[in-house]
Amino acid sequence: MGYRLHVAKTYKVEYALGDAFNYKSEEFHNLMSACGIDYSGDVYDSDFEVSVDEWQKFIDKLKNLDTLDNENEKFEIEACIEDLSSTKEEVIKMLEYYQENGDTSDGYLHLSFF
């Protein structure tokens, strides 16, 4: 039994693989907040939506983490990644998986922890 993040493949609710962030809902939300991602939820929401543009911003921020000028922001993001018990590369890989497999026909990724 797990509590991992899943992305809706289609809005008729057919879920793609959800193999990451097991029991890490709050930590995942904290990472999105640390990266400045605007989404339809808060730290305790199991279901939320993120626009495709914001999701790409999320991926780009993590990919370019080493070049951030703001050391405090970089430290906060790195701490959030550590709280997920993942590496930056693992997080990016899963974010890209969700982006590639999610239904974005309405401009949003629909995500759920369950």
PDB file of C-alpha atoms in Angstrom:
ATOM      1  CA  MET A   1       0.000   0.000   0.000  1.00  0.00           C
ATOM      2  CA  GLY A   2       1.320   3.432  -0.805  1.00  0.00           C
ATOM      3  CA  TYR A   3       0.531   7.101  -0.990  1.00  0.00           C
ATOM      4  CA  ARG A   4       2.372   8.236  -4.107  1.00  0.00           C
ATOM      5  CA  LEU A   5       1.830  11.110  -6.499  1.00  0.00           C
ATOM      6  CA  HIS A   6      -0.078  10.191  -9.680  1.00  0.00           C
ATOM      7  CA  VAL A   7      -0.876  12.243 -12.775  1.00  0.00           C
ATOM      8  CA  ALA A   8      -4.190  11.883 -14.623  1.00  0.00           C
ATOM      9  CA  LYS A   9      -3.503  10.576 -18.137  1.00  0.00           C
ATOM     10  CA  THR A  10      -6.909  11.728 -19.272  1.00  0.00           C
ATOM     11  CA  TYR A  11      -9.425  13.898 -17.530  1.00  0.00           C
ATOM     12  CA  LYS A  12     -11.806  10.955 -17.457  1.00  0.00           C
ATOM     13  CA  VAL A  13      -9.493   9.772 -14.682  1.00  0.00           C
ATOM     14  CA  GLU A  14      -7.227   7.096 -16.016  1.00  0.00           C
ATOM     15  CA  TYR A  15      -4.016   7.304 -14.005  1.00  0.00           C
ATOM     16  CA  ALA A  16      -0.488   6.814 -15.277  1.00  0.00           C
ATOM     17  CA  LEU A  17       2.211   5.237 -13.156  1.00  0.00           C
ATOM     18  CA  GLY A  18       2.476   6.731  -9.701  1.00  0.00           C
ATOM     19  CA  ASP A  19       5.761   5.415  -8.466  1.00  0.00           C
ATOM     20  CA  ALA A  20       7.251   8.403  -6.681  1.00  0.00           C
ATOM     21  CA  PHE A  21       6.925  10.548  -3.586  1.00  0.00           C
ATOM     22  CA  ASN A  22       5.347   7.812  -1.450  1.00  0.00           C
ATOM     23  CA  TYR A  23       3.821   9.416   1.661  1.00  0.00           C
ATOM     24  CA  LYS A  24       5.536  12.683   0.688  1.00  0.00           C
ATOM     25  CA  SER A  25       2.531  14.856  -0.183  1.00  0.00           C
ATOM     26  CA  GLU A  26       3.439  17.737   2.124  1.00  0.00           C
ATOM     27  CA  GLU A  27       7.087  17.562   1.104  1.00  0.00           C
ATOM     28  CA  PHE A  28       6.163  17.662  -2.595  1.00  0.00           C
ATOM     29  CA  HIS A  29       3.936  20.702  -2.043  1.00  0.00           C
ATOM     30  CA  ASN A  30       6.781  22.346  -0.118  1.00  0.00           C
ATOM     31  CA  LEU A  31       9.105  21.793  -3.082  1.00  0.00           C
ATOM     32  CA  MET A  32       6.608  23.386  -5.470  1.00  0.00           C
ATOM     33  CA  SER A  33       6.291  26.367  -3.136  1.00  0.00           C
ATOM     34  CA  ALA A  34      10.073  26.686  -2.760  1.00  0.00           C
ATOM     35  CA  CYS A  35      10.324  26.756  -6.570  1.00  0.00           C
ATOM     36  CA  GLY A  36       7.660  29.470  -6.791  1.00  0.00           C
ATOM     37  CA  ILE A  37       5.159  27.285  -8.631  1.00  0.00           C
ATOM     38  CA  ASP A  38       1.587  28.591  -8.831  1.00  0.00           C
ATOM     39  CA  TYR A  39      -0.981  25.798  -8.625  1.00  0.00           C
ATOM     40  CA  SER A  40      -4.511  25.046  -7.483  1.00  0.00           C
ATOM     41  CA  GLY A  41      -3.844  23.653  -4.062  1.00  0.00           C
ATOM     42  CA  ASP A  42      -2.081  23.940  -0.791  1.00  0.00           C
ATOM     43  CA  VAL A  43       0.213  21.820   1.316  1.00  0.00           C
ATOM     44  CA  TYR A  44      -2.513  19.417   2.497  1.00  0.00           C
ATOM     45  CA  ASP A  45      -4.337  18.826  -0.804  1.00  0.00           C
ATOM     46  CA  SER A  46      -4.260  15.333  -2.280  1.00  0.00           C
ATOM     47  CA  ASP A  47      -5.731  16.521  -5.603  1.00  0.00           C
ATOM     48  CA  PHE A  48      -4.394  19.566  -7.414  1.00  0.00           C
ATOM     49  CA  GLU A  49      -3.739  21.012 -10.848  1.00  0.00           C
ATOM     50  CA  VAL A  50      -0.692  22.743 -12.276  1.00  0.00           C
ATOM     51  CA  SER A  51      -0.657  24.592 -15.578  1.00  0.00           C
ATOM     52  CA  VAL A  52       1.624  23.171 -18.238  1.00  0.00           C
ATOM     53  CA  ASP A  53       3.651  26.394 -18.218  1.00  0.00           C
ATOM     54  CA  GLU A  54       4.142  26.293 -14.438  1.00  0.00           C
ATOM     55  CA  TRP A  55       5.112  22.602 -14.604  1.00  0.00           C
ATOM     56  CA  GLN A  56       7.761  23.405 -17.229  1.00  0.00           C
ATOM     57  CA  LYS A  57       8.959  26.267 -15.013  1.00  0.00           C
ATOM     58  CA  PHE A  58       9.233  23.720 -12.173  1.00  0.00           C
ATOM     59  CA  ILE A  59      11.375  21.364 -14.278  1.00  0.00           C
ATOM     60  CA  ASP A  60      13.555  24.202 -15.588  1.00  0.00           C
ATOM     61  CA  LYS A  61      14.114  25.598 -12.082  1.00  0.00           C
ATOM     62  CA  LEU A  62      15.374  22.224 -10.868  1.00  0.00           C
ATOM     63  CA  LYS A  63      17.513  21.624 -13.950  1.00  0.00           C
ATOM     64  CA  ASN A  64      19.173  25.021 -13.456  1.00  0.00           C
ATOM     65  CA  LEU A  65      19.399  24.854  -9.670  1.00  0.00           C
ATOM     66  CA  ASP A  66      23.195  25.066  -9.663  1.00  0.00           C
ATOM     67  CA  THR A  67      23.091  28.403 -11.498  1.00  0.00           C
ATOM     68  CA  LEU A  68      20.626  30.161  -9.160  1.00  0.00           C
ATOM     69  CA  ASP A  69      21.955  33.481  -7.873  1.00  0.00           C
ATOM     70  CA  ASN A  70      19.865  33.398  -4.697  1.00  0.00           C
ATOM     71  CA  GLU A  71      21.738  31.088  -2.310  1.00  0.00           C
ATOM     72  CA  ASN A  72      18.853  31.036   0.198  1.00  0.00           C
ATOM     73  CA  GLU A  73      16.391  29.901  -2.471  1.00  0.00           C
ATOM     74  CA  LYS A  74      18.852  27.259  -3.685  1.00  0.00           C
ATOM     75  CA  PHE A  75      19.362  25.985  -0.122  1.00  0.00           C
ATOM     76  CA  GLU A  76      15.589  25.824   0.493  1.00  0.00           C
ATOM     77  CA  ILE A  77      14.963  23.880  -2.729  1.00  0.00           C
ATOM     78  CA  GLU A  78      17.809  21.467  -1.982  1.00  0.00           C
ATOM     79  CA  ALA A  79      16.390  20.892   1.524  1.00  0.00           C
ATOM     80  CA  CYS A  80      12.964  20.151   0.034  1.00  0.00           C
ATOM     81  CA  ILE A  81      14.495  17.635  -2.387  1.00  0.00           C
ATOM     82  CA  GLU A  82      16.277  15.973   0.520  1.00  0.00           C
ATOM     83  CA  ASP A  83      12.964  15.822   2.432  1.00  0.00           C
ATOM     84  CA  LEU A  84      11.548  13.838  -0.514  1.00  0.00           C
ATOM     85  CA  SER A  85      14.301  11.237   0.010  1.00  0.00           C
ATOM     86  CA  SER A  86      15.221  11.716  -3.650  1.00  0.00           C
ATOM     87  CA  THR A  87      17.973  13.200  -5.730  1.00  0.00           C
ATOM     88  CA  LYS A  88      17.432  16.206  -7.961  1.00  0.00           C
ATOM     89  CA  GLU A  89      17.813  13.946 -11.002  1.00  0.00           C
ATOM     90  CA  GLU A  90      15.164  11.509  -9.715  1.00  0.00           C
ATOM     91  CA  VAL A  91      12.714  14.354  -9.087  1.00  0.00           C
ATOM     92  CA  ILE A  92      13.297  15.824 -12.550  1.00  0.00           C
ATOM     93  CA  LYS A  93      12.855  12.394 -14.157  1.00  0.00           C
ATOM     94  CA  MET A  94       9.472  11.923 -12.450  1.00  0.00           C
ATOM     95  CA  LEU A  95       8.309  15.460 -13.264  1.00  0.00           C
ATOM     96  CA  GLU A  96       9.147  14.851 -16.919  1.00  0.00           C
ATOM     97  CA  TYR A  97       7.345  11.502 -16.794  1.00  0.00           C
ATOM     98  CA  TYR A  98       4.207  13.176 -15.448  1.00  0.00           C
ATOM     99  CA  GLN A  99       4.491  15.892 -18.104  1.00  0.00           C
ATOM    100  CA  GLU A 100       4.832  13.343 -20.918  1.00  0.00           C
ATOM    101  CA  ASN A 101       2.053  11.054 -19.681  1.00  0.00           C
ATOM    102  CA  GLY A 102      -0.465  13.527 -18.329  1.00  0.00           C
ATOM    103  CA  ASP A 103      -3.493  14.784 -20.222  1.00  0.00           C
ATOM    104  CA  THR A 104      -2.629  18.409 -20.916  1.00  0.00           C
ATOM    105  CA  SER A 105      -5.380  19.049 -23.452  1.00  0.00           C
ATOM    106  CA  ASP A 106      -6.889  21.693 -21.161  1.00  0.00           C
ATOM    107  CA  GLY A 107      -3.506  23.273 -20.376  1.00  0.00           C
ATOM    108  CA  TYR A 108      -3.161  21.630 -16.941  1.00  0.00           C
ATOM    109  CA  LEU A 109      -1.670  18.552 -15.341  1.00  0.00           C
ATOM    110  CA  HIS A 110      -4.173  16.921 -12.965  1.00  0.00           C
ATOM    111  CA  LEU A 111      -2.352  15.251 -10.088  1.00  0.00           C
ATOM    112  CA  SER A 112      -3.466  13.147  -7.128  1.00  0.00           C
ATOM    113  CA  PHE A 113      -1.849  11.473  -4.167  1.00  0.00           C
ATOM    114  CA  PHE A 114      -3.570   8.185  -3.293  1.00  0.00           C
TER     115      PHE A 114
END
